[in-house]
Amino acid sequence: YGARGTFFMIGRHVRANPQLAAELVERGHAIGNHTDTHPNLIWLSPARIREELTRCQDAIGEATGLAPRWMRPPYGFRGPQLAPVLRKGGWTGMALWTRAMFDWKPQPPDKMIRRMARARGGEILLMHDGDPFIERADRSHVLRALERWLPRWAEAGMTCPTIDELKGPALAMATS
């Protein structure tokens, strides 16, 4: 459908499937850092957060040759110790979202299709490529919902930019 997105990848999944990360980049998508093991960052020390991000960064770099500039904290959870780690590590920022699709577990596609019906232009939608703890998790409900909405959004003049292509207020919502 010509849509592109930003895929915040988990390092251990990238190491297990490096060709997938490389293919996403080849297709014009952006790649971001989503930690190495998907922990709740609130409970981690700055050193442990840095380790999670560095291990993920290394995995992505090995698979794609790129160093992601953005990270997304698992569950959106973060404490005051995250921002200094990001600044010292040279990341552009932390990405969050305006609307979650609650799609990480298998479900009837119609549930997600209904959630996506509420999406409006200018929003950052949080979607998942399966369960973060299960490699090769079921993602058929996500694919069916996207097959439904991507052509309709395109007909309505909406685009799906990568995080680096966002402009104006949307970028302010995505940064820390």
GROMACS .gro file of C-alpha atoms in nm:
model
  176
    1TYR     CA    1   0.000   0.000   0.000
    2GLY     CA    2   0.303   0.229  -0.009
    3ALA     CA    3   0.282   0.291   0.365
    4ARG     CA    4   0.595   0.318   0.573
    5GLY     CA    5   0.643   0.312   0.944
    6THR     CA    6   0.893   0.312   1.224
    7PHE     CA    7   0.962  -0.028   1.372
    8PHE     CA    8   1.095  -0.019   1.726
    9MET     CA    9   1.276  -0.349   1.745
   10ILE     CA   10   1.376  -0.569   2.038
   11GLY     CA   11   1.744  -0.661   2.019
   12ARG     CA   12   1.706  -1.032   2.096
   13HIS     CA   13   1.448  -1.063   1.817
   14VAL     CA   14   1.681  -0.882   1.577
   15ARG     CA   15   1.961  -1.124   1.661
   16ALA     CA   16   1.723  -1.415   1.596
   17ASN     CA   17   1.598  -1.268   1.263
   18PRO     CA   18   1.855  -1.019   1.130
   19GLN     CA   19   1.724  -1.056   0.775
   20LEU     CA   20   1.387  -0.913   0.882
   21ALA     CA   21   1.548  -0.595   1.018
   22ALA     CA   22   1.752  -0.559   0.698
   23GLU     CA   23   1.441  -0.609   0.483
   24LEU     CA   24   1.248  -0.341   0.673
   25VAL     CA   25   1.525  -0.090   0.603
   26GLU     CA   26   1.544  -0.196   0.236
   27ARG     CA   27   1.169  -0.129   0.204
   28GLY     CA   28   1.208   0.227   0.334
   29HIS     CA   29   1.092   0.184   0.692
   30ALA     CA   30   1.273   0.341   0.985
   31ILE     CA   31   1.414   0.131   1.267
   32GLY     CA   32   1.415   0.232   1.633
   33ASN     CA   33   1.552   0.086   1.955
   34HIS     CA   34   1.303  -0.092   2.183
   35THR     CA   35   1.564  -0.234   2.426
   36ASP     CA   36   1.727  -0.574   2.415
   37THR     CA   37   1.483  -0.776   2.629
   38HIS     CA   38   1.174  -0.551   2.671
   39PRO     CA   39   1.204  -0.478   3.046
   40ASN     CA   40   1.008  -0.223   3.247
   41LEU     CA   41   1.261   0.062   3.257
   42ILE     CA   42   1.113   0.220   3.570
   43TRP     CA   43   1.289  -0.037   3.786
   44LEU     CA   44   1.628  -0.030   3.613
   45SER     CA   45   1.938   0.169   3.702
   46PRO     CA   46   2.088   0.405   3.444
   47ALA     CA   47   2.369   0.150   3.386
   48ARG     CA   48   2.120  -0.130   3.320
   49ILE     CA   49   1.913   0.091   3.086
   50ARG     CA   50   2.229   0.183   2.896
   51GLU     CA   51   2.314  -0.189   2.867
   52GLU     CA   52   1.965  -0.270   2.731
   53LEU     CA   53   1.983   0.009   2.475
   54THR     CA   54   2.342  -0.064   2.374
   55ARG     CA   55   2.279  -0.436   2.321
   56CYS     CA   56   1.975  -0.356   2.106
   57GLN     CA   57   2.169  -0.088   1.917
   58ASP     CA   58   2.449  -0.336   1.847
   59ALA     CA   59   2.203  -0.599   1.718
   60ILE     CA   60   2.033  -0.349   1.487
   61GLY     CA   61   2.367  -0.215   1.366
   62GLU     CA   62   2.492  -0.564   1.285
   63ALA     CA   63   2.175  -0.650   1.093
   64THR     CA   64   2.123  -0.322   0.907
   65GLY     CA   65   2.439  -0.113   0.928
   66LEU     CA   66   2.231   0.162   1.093
   67ALA     CA   67   2.236   0.316   1.439
   68PRO     CA   68   1.879   0.404   1.543
   69ARG     CA   69   1.835   0.761   1.663
   70TRP     CA   70   1.504   0.704   1.844
   71MET     CA   71   1.399   0.465   2.119
   72ARG     CA   72   1.062   0.363   2.254
   73PRO     CA   73   1.040   0.248   2.615
   74PRO     CA   74   0.862  -0.085   2.667
   75TYR     CA   75   0.502  -0.027   2.780
   76GLY     CA   76   0.578   0.348   2.761
   77PHE     CA   77   0.712   0.318   3.117
   78ARG     CA   78   1.009   0.534   3.205
   79GLY     CA   79   1.153   0.702   3.508
   80PRO     CA   80   1.369   1.011   3.550
   81GLN     CA   81   1.681   0.799   3.493
   82LEU     CA   82   1.600   0.745   3.122
   83ALA     CA   83   1.643   1.099   2.983
   84PRO     CA   84   2.006   1.138   3.096
   85VAL     CA   85   2.093   0.797   2.948
   86LEU     CA   86   1.942   0.903   2.615
   87ARG     CA   87   2.123   1.238   2.616
   88LYS     CA   88   2.460   1.083   2.702
   89GLY     CA   89   2.407   0.806   2.445
   90GLY     CA   90   2.335   1.052   2.164
   91TRP     CA   91   1.978   0.944   2.087
   92THR     CA   92   1.754   1.203   1.922
   93GLY     CA   93   1.473   1.122   2.160
   94MET     CA   94   1.212   0.893   2.298
   95ALA     CA   95   0.904   0.811   2.092
   96LEU     CA   96   0.560   0.768   2.244
   97TRP     CA   97   0.217   0.751   2.083
   98THR     CA   98  -0.121   0.923   2.080
   99ARG     CA   99  -0.335   0.610   2.032
  100ALA     CA  100  -0.265   0.246   2.121
  101MET     CA  101  -0.421  -0.038   1.925
  102PHE     CA  102  -0.388  -0.299   2.207
  103ASP     CA  103  -0.286  -0.554   1.948
  104TRP     CA  104   0.007  -0.746   2.096
  105LYS     CA  105  -0.204  -1.055   2.173
  106PRO     CA  106  -0.402  -1.253   1.913
  107GLN     CA  107  -0.762  -1.135   1.884
  108PRO     CA  108  -1.041  -1.120   1.629
  109PRO     CA  109  -0.936  -0.874   1.356
  110ASP     CA  110  -1.267  -0.688   1.390
  111LYS     CA  111  -1.165  -0.562   1.735
  112MET     CA  112  -0.857  -0.394   1.596
  113ILE     CA  113  -1.042  -0.271   1.287
  114ARG     CA  114  -1.291  -0.094   1.518
  115ARG     CA  115  -1.009   0.062   1.723
  116MET     CA  116  -0.838   0.185   1.407
  117ALA     CA  117  -1.164   0.347   1.292
  118ARG     CA  118  -1.111   0.608   1.565
  119ALA     CA  119  -0.768   0.708   1.430
  120ARG     CA  120  -0.735   1.057   1.288
  121GLY     CA  121  -0.466   1.232   1.085
  122GLY     CA  122  -0.174   1.358   1.289
  123GLU     CA  123  -0.183   1.073   1.538
  124ILE     CA  124   0.095   0.831   1.619
  125LEU     CA  125  -0.054   0.482   1.632
  126LEU     CA  126   0.110   0.220   1.850
  127MET     CA  127   0.090  -0.118   1.679
  128HIS     CA  128   0.283  -0.438   1.737
  129ASP     CA  129   0.427  -0.713   1.523
  130GLY     CA  130   0.308  -0.980   1.766
  131ASP     CA  131   0.382  -1.044   2.134
  132PRO     CA  132   0.717  -0.899   2.255
  133PHE     CA  133   0.795  -1.218   2.443
  134ILE     CA  134   0.713  -1.467   2.167
  135GLU     CA  135   0.930  -1.479   1.859
  136ARG     CA  136   0.717  -1.529   1.546
  137ALA     CA  137   0.396  -1.453   1.735
  138ASP     CA  138   0.058  -1.445   1.558
  139ARG     CA  139   0.012  -1.112   1.385
  140SER     CA  140  -0.271  -1.199   1.145
  141HIS     CA  141  -0.516  -0.963   1.320
  142VAL     CA  142  -0.277  -0.672   1.266
  143LEU     CA  143  -0.231  -0.756   0.899
  144ARG     CA  144  -0.606  -0.784   0.840
  145ALA     CA  145  -0.671  -0.450   1.011
  146LEU     CA  146  -0.399  -0.280   0.807
  147GLU     CA  147  -0.535  -0.435   0.486
  148ARG     CA  148  -0.869  -0.275   0.574
  149TRP     CA  149  -0.745   0.071   0.676
  150LEU     CA  150  -0.433   0.152   0.472
  151PRO     CA  151  -0.620   0.191   0.141
  152ARG     CA  152  -0.896   0.392   0.309
  153TRP     CA  153  -0.649   0.625   0.477
  154ALA     CA  154  -0.467   0.673   0.147
  155GLU     CA  155  -0.797   0.758  -0.026
  156ALA     CA  156  -0.859   1.015   0.248
  157GLY     CA  157  -0.519   1.174   0.176
  158MET     CA  158  -0.352   1.044   0.492
  159THR     CA  159   0.008   0.924   0.476
  160CYS     CA  160   0.216   0.701   0.700
  161PRO     CA  161   0.550   0.875   0.756
  162THR     CA  162   0.847   0.745   0.949
  163ILE     CA  163   0.930   0.918   1.277
  164ASP     CA  164   1.200   1.127   1.111
  165GLU     CA  165   0.946   1.261   0.859
  166LEU     CA  166   0.699   1.388   1.121
  167LYS     CA  167   0.641   1.761   1.126
  168GLY     CA  168   0.506   2.013   1.373
  169PRO     CA  169   0.304   1.913   1.678
  170ALA     CA  170   0.326   1.541   1.602
  171LEU     CA  171   0.703   1.556   1.642
  172ALA     CA  172   0.666   1.733   1.975
  173MET     CA  173   0.445   1.446   2.095
  174ALA     CA  174   0.707   1.192   1.987
  175THR     CA  175   1.007   1.343   2.159
  176SER     CA  176   1.115   1.349   2.520
   0.00000   0.00000   0.00000
